Tab-separated table of C-alpha atoms and ligand atoms in Angstrom:
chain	number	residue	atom	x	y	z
K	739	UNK	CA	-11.283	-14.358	-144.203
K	740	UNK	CA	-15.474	-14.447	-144.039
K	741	UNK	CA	-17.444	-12.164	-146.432
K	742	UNK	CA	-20.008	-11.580	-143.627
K	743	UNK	CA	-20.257	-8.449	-141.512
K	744	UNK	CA	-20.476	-8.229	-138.121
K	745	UNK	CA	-22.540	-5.936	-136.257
K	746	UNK	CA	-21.699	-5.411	-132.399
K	747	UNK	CA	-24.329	-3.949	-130.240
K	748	UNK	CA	-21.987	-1.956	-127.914
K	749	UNK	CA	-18.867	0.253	-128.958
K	750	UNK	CA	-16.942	0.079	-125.302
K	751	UNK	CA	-13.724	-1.342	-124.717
K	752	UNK	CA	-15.008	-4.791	-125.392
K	753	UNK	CA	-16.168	-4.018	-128.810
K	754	UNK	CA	-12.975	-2.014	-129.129
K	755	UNK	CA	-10.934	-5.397	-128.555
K	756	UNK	CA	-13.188	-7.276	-130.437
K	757	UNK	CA	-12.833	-5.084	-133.552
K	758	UNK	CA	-9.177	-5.418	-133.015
K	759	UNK	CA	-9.594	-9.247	-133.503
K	760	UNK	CA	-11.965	-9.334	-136.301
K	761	UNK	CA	-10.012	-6.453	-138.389
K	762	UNK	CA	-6.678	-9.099	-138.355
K	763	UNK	CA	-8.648	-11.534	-139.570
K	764	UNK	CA	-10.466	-9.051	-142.590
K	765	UNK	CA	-13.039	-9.239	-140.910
K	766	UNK	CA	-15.388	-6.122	-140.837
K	767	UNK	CA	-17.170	-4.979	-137.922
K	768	UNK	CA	-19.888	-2.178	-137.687
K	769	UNK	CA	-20.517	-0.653	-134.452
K	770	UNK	CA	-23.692	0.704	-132.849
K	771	UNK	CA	-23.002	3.219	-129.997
K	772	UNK	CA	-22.420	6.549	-129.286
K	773	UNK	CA	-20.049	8.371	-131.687
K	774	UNK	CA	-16.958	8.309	-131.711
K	775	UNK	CA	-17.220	5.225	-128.772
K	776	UNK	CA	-14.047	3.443	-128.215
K	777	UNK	CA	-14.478	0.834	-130.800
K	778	UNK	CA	-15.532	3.212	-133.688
K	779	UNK	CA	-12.394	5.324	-132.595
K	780	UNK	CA	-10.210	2.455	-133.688
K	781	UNK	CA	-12.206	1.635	-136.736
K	782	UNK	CA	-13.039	3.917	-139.650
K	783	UNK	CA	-13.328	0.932	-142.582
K	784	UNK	CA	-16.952	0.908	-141.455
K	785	UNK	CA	-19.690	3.458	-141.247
K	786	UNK	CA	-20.963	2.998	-138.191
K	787	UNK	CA	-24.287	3.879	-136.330
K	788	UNK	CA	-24.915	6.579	-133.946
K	789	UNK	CA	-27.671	5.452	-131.587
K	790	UNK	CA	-28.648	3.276	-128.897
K	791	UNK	CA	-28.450	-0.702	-128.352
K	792	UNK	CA	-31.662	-0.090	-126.487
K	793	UNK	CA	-33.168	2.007	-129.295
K	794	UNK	CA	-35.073	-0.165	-132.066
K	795	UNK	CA	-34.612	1.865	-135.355
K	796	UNK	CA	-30.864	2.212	-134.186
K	797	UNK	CA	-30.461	-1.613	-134.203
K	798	UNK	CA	-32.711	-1.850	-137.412
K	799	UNK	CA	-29.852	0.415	-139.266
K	800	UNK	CA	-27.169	-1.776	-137.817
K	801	UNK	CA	-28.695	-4.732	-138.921
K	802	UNK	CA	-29.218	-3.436	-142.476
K	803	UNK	CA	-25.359	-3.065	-142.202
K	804	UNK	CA	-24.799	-6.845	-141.345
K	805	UNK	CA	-24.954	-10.254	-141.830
K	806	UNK	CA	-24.560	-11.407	-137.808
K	807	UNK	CA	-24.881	-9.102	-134.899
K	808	UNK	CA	-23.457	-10.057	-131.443
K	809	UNK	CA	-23.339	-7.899	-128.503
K	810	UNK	CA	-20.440	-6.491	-126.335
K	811	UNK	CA	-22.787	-5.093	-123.496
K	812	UNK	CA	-25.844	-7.809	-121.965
K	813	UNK	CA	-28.243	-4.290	-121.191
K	814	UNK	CA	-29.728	-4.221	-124.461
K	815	UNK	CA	-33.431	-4.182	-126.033
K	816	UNK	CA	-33.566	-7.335	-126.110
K	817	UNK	CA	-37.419	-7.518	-127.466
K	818	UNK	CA	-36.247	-5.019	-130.407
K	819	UNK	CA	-33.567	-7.720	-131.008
K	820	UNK	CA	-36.331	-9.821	-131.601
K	821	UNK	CA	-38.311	-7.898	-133.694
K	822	UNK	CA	-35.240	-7.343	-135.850
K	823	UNK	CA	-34.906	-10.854	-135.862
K	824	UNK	CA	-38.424	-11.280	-137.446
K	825	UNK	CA	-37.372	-8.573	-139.605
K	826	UNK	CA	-34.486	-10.044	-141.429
K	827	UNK	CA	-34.283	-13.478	-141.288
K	828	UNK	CA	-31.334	-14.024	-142.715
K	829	UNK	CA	-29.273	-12.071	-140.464
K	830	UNK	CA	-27.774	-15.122	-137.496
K	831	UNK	CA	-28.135	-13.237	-133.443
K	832	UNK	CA	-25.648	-14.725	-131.593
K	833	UNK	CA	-26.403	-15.016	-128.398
K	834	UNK	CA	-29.968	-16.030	-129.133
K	835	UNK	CA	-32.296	-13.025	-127.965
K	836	UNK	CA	-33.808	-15.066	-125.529
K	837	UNK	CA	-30.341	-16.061	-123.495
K	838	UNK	CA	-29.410	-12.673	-123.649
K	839	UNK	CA	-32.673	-11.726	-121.760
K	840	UNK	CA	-32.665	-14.596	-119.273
K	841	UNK	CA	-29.400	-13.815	-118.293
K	842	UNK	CA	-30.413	-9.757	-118.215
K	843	UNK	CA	-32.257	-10.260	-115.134
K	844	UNK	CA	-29.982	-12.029	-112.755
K	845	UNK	CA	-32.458	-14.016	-110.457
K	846	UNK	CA	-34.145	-15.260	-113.476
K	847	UNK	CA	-30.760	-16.516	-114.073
K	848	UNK	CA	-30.511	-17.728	-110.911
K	849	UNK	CA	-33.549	-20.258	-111.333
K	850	UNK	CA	-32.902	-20.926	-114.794
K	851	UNK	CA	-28.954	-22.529	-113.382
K	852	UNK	CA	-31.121	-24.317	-110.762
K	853	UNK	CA	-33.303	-25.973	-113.098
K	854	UNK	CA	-29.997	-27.022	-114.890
K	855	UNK	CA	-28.805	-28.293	-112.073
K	856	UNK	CA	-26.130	-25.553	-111.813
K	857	UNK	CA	-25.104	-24.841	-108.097
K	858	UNK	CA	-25.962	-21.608	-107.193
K	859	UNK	CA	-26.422	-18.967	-103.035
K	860	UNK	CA	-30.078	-19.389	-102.165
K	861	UNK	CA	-31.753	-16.725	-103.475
K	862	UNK	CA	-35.077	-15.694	-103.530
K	863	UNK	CA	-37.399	-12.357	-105.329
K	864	UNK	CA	-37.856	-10.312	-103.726
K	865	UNK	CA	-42.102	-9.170	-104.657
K	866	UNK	CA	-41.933	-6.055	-102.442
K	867	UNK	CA	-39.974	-3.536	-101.784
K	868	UNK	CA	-40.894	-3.514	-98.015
K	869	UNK	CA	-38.842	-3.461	-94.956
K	870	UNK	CA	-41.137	-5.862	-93.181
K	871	UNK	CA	-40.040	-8.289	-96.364
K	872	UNK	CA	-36.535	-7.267	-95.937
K	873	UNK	CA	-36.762	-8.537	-92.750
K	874	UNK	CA	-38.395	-11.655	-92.810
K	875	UNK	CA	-35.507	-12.456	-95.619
K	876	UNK	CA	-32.833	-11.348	-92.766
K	877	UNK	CA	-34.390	-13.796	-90.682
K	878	UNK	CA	-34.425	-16.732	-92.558
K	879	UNK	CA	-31.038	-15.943	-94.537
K	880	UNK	CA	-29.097	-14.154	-91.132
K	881	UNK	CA	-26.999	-11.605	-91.655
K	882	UNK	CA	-25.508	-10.271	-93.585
K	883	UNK	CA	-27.439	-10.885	-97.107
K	884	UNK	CA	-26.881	-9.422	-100.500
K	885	UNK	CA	-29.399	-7.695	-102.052
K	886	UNK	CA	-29.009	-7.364	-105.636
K	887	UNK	CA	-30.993	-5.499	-108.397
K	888	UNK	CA	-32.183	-8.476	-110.968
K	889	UNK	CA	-31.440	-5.714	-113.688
K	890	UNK	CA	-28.653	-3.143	-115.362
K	891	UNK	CA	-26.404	-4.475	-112.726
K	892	UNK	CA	-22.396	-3.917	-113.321
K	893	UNK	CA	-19.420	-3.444	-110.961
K	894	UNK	CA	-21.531	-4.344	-107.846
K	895	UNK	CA	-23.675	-0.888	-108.573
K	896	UNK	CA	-27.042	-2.597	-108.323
K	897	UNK	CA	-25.640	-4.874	-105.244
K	898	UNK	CA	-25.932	-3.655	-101.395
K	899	UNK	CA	-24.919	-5.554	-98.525
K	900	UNK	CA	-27.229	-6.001	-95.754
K	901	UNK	CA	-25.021	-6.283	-92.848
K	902	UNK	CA	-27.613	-6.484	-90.065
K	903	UNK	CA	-31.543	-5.699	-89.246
K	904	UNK	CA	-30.616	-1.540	-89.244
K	905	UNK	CA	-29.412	-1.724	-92.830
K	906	UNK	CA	-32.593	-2.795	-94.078
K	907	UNK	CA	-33.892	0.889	-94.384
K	908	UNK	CA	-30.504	1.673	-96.041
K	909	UNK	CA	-30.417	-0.686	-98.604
K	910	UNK	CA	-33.655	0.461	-99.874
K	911	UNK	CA	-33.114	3.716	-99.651
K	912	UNK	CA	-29.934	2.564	-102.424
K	913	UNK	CA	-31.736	0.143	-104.245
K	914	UNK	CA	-35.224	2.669	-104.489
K	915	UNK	CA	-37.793	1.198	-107.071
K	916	UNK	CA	-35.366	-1.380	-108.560
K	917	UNK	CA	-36.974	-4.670	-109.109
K	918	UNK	CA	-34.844	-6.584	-106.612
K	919	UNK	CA	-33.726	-10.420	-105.246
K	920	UNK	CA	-31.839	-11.361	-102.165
K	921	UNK	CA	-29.002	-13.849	-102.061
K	922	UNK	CA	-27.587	-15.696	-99.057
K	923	UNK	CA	-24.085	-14.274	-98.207
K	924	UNK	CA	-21.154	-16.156	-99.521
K	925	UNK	CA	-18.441	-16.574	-97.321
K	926	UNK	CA	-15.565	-16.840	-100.302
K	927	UNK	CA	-12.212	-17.723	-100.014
K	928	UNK	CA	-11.713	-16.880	-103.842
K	929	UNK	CA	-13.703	-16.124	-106.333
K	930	UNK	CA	-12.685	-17.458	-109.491
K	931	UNK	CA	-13.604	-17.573	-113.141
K	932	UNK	CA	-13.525	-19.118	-116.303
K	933	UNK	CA	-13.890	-17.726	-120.108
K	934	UNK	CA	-16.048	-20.435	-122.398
K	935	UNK	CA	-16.864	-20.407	-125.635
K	936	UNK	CA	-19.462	-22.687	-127.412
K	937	UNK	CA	-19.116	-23.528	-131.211
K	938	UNK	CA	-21.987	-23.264	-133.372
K	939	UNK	CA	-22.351	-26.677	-134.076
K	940	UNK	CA	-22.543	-26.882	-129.615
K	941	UNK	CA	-18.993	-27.600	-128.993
K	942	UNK	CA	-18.193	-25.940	-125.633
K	943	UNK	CA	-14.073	-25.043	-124.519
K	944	UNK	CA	-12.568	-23.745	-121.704
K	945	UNK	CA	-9.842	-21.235	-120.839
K	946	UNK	CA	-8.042	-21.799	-117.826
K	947	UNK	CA	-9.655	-20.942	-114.065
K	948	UNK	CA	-8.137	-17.824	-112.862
K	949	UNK	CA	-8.415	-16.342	-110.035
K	950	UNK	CA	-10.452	-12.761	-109.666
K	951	UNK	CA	-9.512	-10.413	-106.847
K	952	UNK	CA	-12.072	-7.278	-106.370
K	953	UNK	CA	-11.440	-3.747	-104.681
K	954	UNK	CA	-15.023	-1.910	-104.017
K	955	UNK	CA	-16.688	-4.529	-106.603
K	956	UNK	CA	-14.557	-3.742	-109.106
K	957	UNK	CA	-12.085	-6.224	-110.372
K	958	UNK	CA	-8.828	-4.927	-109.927
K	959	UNK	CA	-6.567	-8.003	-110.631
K	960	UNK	CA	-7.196	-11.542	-112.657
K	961	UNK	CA	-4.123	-14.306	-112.007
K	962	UNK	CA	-4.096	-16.906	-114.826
K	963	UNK	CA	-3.847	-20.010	-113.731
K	964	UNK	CA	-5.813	-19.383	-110.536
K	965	UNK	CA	-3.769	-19.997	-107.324
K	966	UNK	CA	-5.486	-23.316	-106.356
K	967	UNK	CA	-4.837	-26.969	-106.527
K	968	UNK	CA	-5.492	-29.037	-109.805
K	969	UNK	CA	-8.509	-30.666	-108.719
K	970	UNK	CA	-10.446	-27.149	-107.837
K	971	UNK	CA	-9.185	-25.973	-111.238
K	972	UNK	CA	-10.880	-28.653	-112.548
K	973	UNK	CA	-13.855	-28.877	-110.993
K	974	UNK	CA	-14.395	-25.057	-112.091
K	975	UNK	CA	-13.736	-25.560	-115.551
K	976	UNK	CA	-16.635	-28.050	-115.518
K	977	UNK	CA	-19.007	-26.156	-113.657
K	978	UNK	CA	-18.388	-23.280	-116.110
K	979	UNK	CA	-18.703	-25.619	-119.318
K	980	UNK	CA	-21.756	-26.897	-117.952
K	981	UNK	CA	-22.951	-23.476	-117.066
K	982	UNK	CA	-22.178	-22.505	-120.701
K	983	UNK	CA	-23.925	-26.068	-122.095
K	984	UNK	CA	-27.176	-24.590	-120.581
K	985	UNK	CA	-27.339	-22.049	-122.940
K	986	UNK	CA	-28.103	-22.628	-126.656
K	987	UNK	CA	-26.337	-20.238	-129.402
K	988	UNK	CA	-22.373	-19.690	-129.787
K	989	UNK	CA	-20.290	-17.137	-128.677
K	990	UNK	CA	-17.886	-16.396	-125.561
K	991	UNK	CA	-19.373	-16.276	-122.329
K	992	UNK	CA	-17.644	-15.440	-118.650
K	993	UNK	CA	-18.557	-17.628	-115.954
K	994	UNK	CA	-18.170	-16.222	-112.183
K	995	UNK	CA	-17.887	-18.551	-109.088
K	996	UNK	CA	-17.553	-18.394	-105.514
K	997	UNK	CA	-14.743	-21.059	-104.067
K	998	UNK	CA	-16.442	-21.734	-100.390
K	999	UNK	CA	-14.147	-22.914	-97.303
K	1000	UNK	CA	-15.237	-26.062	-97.685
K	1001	UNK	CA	-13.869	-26.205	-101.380
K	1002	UNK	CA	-17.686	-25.992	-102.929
K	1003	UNK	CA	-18.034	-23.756	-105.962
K	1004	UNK	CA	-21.026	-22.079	-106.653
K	1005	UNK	CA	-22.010	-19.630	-110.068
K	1006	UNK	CA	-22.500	-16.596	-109.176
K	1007	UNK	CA	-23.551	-15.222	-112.686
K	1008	UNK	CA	-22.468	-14.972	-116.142
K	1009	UNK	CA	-22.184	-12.862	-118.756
K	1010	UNK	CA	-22.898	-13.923	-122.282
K	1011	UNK	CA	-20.131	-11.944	-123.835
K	1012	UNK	CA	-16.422	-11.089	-123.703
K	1013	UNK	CA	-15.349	-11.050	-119.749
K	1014	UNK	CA	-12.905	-8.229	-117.800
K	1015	UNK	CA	-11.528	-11.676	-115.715
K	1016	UNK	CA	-10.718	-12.811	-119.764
K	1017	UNK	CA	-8.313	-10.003	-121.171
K	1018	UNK	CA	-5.238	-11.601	-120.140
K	1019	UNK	CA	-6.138	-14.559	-122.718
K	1020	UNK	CA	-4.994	-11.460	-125.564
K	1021	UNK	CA	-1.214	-12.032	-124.165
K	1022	UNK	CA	-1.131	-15.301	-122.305
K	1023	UNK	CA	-3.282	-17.815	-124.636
K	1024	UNK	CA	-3.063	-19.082	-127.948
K	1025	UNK	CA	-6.115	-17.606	-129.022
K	1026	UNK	CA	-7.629	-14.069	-127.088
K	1027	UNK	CA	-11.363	-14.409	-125.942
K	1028	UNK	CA	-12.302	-11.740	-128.545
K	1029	UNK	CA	-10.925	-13.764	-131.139
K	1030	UNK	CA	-12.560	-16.856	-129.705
K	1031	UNK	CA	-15.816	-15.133	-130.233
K	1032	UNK	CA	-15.833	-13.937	-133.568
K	1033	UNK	CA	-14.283	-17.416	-135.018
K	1034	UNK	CA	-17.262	-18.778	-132.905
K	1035	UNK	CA	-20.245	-16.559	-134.612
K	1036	UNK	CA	-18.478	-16.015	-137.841
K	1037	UNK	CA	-18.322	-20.135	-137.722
K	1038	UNK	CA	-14.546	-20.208	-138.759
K	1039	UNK	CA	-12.494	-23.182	-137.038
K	1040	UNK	CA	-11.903	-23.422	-133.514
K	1041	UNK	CA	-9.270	-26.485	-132.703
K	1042	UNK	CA	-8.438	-27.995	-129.807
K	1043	UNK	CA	-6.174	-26.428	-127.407
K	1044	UNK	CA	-6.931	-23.116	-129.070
K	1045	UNK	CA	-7.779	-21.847	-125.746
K	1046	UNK	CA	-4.559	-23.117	-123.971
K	1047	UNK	CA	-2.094	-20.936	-122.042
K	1048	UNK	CA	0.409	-20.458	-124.617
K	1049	UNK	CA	2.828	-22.241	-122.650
K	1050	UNK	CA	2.697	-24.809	-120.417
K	1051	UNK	CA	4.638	-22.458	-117.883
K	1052	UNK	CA	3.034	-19.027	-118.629
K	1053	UNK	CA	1.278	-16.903	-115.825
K	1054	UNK	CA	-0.299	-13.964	-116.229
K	1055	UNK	CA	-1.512	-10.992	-114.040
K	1056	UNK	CA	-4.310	-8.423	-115.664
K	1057	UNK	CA	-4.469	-5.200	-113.847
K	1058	UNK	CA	-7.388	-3.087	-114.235
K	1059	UNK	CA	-6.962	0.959	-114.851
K	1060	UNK	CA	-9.604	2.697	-113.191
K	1061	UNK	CA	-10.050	6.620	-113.476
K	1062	UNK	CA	-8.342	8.384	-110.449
K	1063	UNK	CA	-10.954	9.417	-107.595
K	1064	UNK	CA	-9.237	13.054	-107.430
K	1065	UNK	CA	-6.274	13.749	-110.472
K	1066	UNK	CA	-7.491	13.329	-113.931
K	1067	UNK	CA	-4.806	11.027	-116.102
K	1068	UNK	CA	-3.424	10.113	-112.977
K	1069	UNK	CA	-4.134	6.614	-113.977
K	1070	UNK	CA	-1.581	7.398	-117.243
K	1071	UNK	CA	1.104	7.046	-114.678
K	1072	UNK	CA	0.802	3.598	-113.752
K	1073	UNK	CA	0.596	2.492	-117.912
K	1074	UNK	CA	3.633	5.068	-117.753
K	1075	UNK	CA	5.746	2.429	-115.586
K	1076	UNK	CA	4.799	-0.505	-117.369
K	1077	UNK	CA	5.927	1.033	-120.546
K	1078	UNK	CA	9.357	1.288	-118.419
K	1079	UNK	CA	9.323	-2.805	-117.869
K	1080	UNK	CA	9.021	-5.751	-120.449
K	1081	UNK	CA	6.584	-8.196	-119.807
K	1082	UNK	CA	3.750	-5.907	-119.570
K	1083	UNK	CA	1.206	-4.936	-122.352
K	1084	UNK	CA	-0.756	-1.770	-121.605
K	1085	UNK	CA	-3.801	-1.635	-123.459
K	1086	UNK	CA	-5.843	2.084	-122.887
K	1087	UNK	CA	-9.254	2.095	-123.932
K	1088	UNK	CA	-9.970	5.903	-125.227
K	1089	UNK	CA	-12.253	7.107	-122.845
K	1090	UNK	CA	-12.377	10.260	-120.573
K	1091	UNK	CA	-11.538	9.684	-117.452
K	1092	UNK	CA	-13.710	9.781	-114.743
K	1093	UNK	CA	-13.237	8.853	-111.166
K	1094	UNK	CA	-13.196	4.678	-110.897
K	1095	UNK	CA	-14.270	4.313	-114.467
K	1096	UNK	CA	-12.581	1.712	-116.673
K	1097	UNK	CA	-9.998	3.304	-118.369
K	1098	UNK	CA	-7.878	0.237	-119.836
K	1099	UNK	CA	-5.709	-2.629	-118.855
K	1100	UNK	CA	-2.074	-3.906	-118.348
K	1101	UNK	CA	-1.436	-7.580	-119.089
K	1102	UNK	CA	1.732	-8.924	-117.363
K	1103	UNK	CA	3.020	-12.266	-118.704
K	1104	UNK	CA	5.816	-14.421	-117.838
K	1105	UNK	CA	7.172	-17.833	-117.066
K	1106	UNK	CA	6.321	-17.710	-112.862
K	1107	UNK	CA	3.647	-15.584	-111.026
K	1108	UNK	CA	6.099	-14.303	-108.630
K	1109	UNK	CA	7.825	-12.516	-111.499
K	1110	UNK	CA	4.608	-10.633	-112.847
K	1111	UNK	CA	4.097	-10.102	-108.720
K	1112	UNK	CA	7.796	-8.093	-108.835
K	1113	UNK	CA	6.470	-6.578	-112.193
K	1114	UNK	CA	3.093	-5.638	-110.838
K	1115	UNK	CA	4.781	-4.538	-107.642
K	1116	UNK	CA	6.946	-2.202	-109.960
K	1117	UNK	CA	4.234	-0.683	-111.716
K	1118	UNK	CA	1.868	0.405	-108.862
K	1119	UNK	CA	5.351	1.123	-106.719
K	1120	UNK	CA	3.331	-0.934	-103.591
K	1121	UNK	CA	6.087	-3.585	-102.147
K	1122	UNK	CA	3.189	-5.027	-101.011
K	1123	UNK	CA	1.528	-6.940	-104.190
K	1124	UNK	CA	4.546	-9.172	-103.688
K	1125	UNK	CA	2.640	-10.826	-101.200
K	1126	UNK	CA	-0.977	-10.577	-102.300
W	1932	ATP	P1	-20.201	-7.390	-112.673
W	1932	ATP	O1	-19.473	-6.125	-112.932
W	1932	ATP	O2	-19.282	-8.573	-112.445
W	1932	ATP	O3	-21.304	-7.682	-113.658
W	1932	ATP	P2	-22.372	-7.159	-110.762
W	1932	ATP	O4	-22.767	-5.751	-110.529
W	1932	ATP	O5	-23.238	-7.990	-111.641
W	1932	ATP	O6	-20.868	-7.197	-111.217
W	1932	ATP	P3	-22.023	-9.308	-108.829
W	1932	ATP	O7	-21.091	-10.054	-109.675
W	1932	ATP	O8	-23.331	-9.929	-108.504
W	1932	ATP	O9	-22.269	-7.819	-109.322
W	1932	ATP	O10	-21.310	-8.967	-107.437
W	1932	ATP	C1	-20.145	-8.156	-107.386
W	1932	ATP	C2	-19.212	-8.695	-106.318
W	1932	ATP	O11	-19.876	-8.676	-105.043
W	1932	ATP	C3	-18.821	-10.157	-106.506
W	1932	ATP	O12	-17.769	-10.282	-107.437
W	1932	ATP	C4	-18.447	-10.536	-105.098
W	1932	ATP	O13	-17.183	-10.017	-104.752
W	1932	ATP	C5	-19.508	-9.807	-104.270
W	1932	ATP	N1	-20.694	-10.668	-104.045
W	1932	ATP	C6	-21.734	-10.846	-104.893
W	1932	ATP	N2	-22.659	-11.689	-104.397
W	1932	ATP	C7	-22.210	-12.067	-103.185
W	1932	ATP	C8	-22.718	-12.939	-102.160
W	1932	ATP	N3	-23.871	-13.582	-102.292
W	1932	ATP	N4	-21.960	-13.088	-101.032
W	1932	ATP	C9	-20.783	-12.436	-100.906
W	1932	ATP	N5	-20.257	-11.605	-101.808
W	1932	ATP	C10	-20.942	-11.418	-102.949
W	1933	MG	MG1	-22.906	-8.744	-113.489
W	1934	MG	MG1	-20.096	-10.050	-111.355
């Protein structure tokens, strides 16, 4: 299909799914992680690189492999990304260095949606680690507060909630000598999400809101469309594409939002790569996010409606598999019982499992979401996700 290479920084289960895209397409992907990562596992056209995406001779032999390199992962050098860049010219970065690294530290994020105009929780830096400053942030926020690490955040490990004046001494005991930021507590009703992906030539399309729900601050379940009225779907699909607008560069990007009682929606952050809250699009879309993104920095055609549920009465549930806290492969048994059922896609990722670590995916698809509730109900034998 395209002559040029792609080089992903990243070999997790989102480069995995990404290779899966670009391979039916002939398109060839080289990956730079550990060996014998979960996307290398699944490709062996390429010769990959053993290394680091936060190692610059590792991304220097990846780029001598490549034409365009993208990223799977946002926690990556981003200034030997740029020296690379110098480096070889020729060779296209999508996303641009410099909106990878903006969005790497998430309260410059924060004030770089502001100055866009993108609503956003007060938030504010937090210069020292202090529990005097702590305080004085309790006081003018109340309680609780988040406190969030601005960097090498993921599944709410870099986030602690400061419930009241006593957990001050607690959260920085958690956080230690993490440069950190404080946001005003959101009182959600749903948070919801939206997959976007911006054309090279600046074109920006959405995939439908869904709906996000979280155990421990991990995502545990994604319902496509999101269970709100029309309007709210709406208004979240523009607030994402504007999000996305403020960003120059192509490629998929994952837009997180707070839905607040009073029906305001507010960013919480993005991530300028494939999304967990997107993996349903792989069953229940015309086109998957993953192949969104590599038609997007391979430049290959993107019409409209590619992003479209693939019917106009398709609903989808995504349920995460995380690692069992005590039995090893216990998490097999769940994919076990959606084998049993139709409807439901189990996707495994290759890793070894480790107590709530990722370990894959089911996708449940069909043509109401109170039937992929019954399915879902089926697979984790709980009556009580008919309700939820
Ligand atoms: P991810 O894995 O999505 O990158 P992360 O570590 O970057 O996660 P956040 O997305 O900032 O963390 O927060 C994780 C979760 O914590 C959110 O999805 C939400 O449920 C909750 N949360 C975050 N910020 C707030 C807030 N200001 N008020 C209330 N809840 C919040
Ligand atoms: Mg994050
Ligand atoms: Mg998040």
């Amino acid at each position: 299909m395209d002559s040029k290479r792609i080089g992903i920084l990243g070999g997790g289960q989102l480069g995995r799914m990404l290779v899966e895209a670009a391979s039916r397409l002939n398109i060839q992907t080289v990956i730079l992680d550990a060996a014998n990562s979960p996307a290398k596992q699944i490709n062996a056209t390429s010769d990959h690189v053993d290394g680091s995406f936060t190692n610059y001779e590792s991304i220097v032999k990846l780029a001598e492999k490549t034409d365009i390199l993208t990223v799977e992962i946002e926690h990556v050098d981003v200034a030997a990304l740029k020296k690379v860049q110098e480096k070889f010219p020729h060779i296209e970065i999508y996303p641009f260095p410099d909106t990878i690294k903006l969005i790497q530290d998430k309260y410059l994020q924060k004030e770089h949606f502001i100055q866009n105009h993108i609503d956003v929780a007060e938030s504010v830096a937090v210069l020292n680690n202090t529990e005097e400053e702590l305080s004085s942030i309790g006081e003018k926020f109340g309680y609780p507060f988040m406190l969030k690490s601005r960097t090498l955040a993921y599944d709410g490990r870099g986030n602690f909630v400061v419930k009241t004046k006593e957990y001050v001494s607690k959260a920085l005991e958690f956080l230690k000598d993490r440069p950190l930021y404080a946001e005003k507590w959101c009182p959600f009703t749903k948070e919801l999400a939206v997959m976007v992906v911006r054309s090279i030539d600046g074109e920006v399309f959405a995939y439908p809101t869904v709906e996000t729900i979280h155990q421990n601050n991990v995502c545990h379940l994604v319902y496509a469309p999101a269970r709100v009225v029309p309007t709210i779907a709406e208004k979240a699909t523009i607030l994402a594409k504007n999000a996305v607008k403020s960003f120059p560069g192509c490629g998929i990007f994952g837009v997180e939002m707070f839905l607040l009682p009073n029906n305001e929606l507010l960013v919480n952050e993005i991530a300028p790569r494939p999304h967990n809250s997107g993996h349903y699009t792989i069953d229940a879309c015309v086109t998957s996010q993953f192949e969104a993104h590599i038609r997007a920095v391979a430049n290959l055609p993107m019409p409209k409606g590619f992003t479209e549920l693939t019917t106009t009465s398709t609903n989808a549930i995504m349920l995460n598999i995380l690692g069992d806290k005590t039995v090893p492969d216990k998490e097999l048994e769940i994919c076990r019982r959606a084998l049993e059922i139709p409807h439901a896609s189990v996707y495994l990722y290759g890793k070894t499992t480790r107590a709530d670590r990722k370990m894959g995916h089911i996708n449940i698809v069909s043509s109401s979401i109170q039937d992929c509730q019954s399915r879902l109900a089926y697979i984790l034998d709980d009556e009580s996700y008919l309700e939820k």
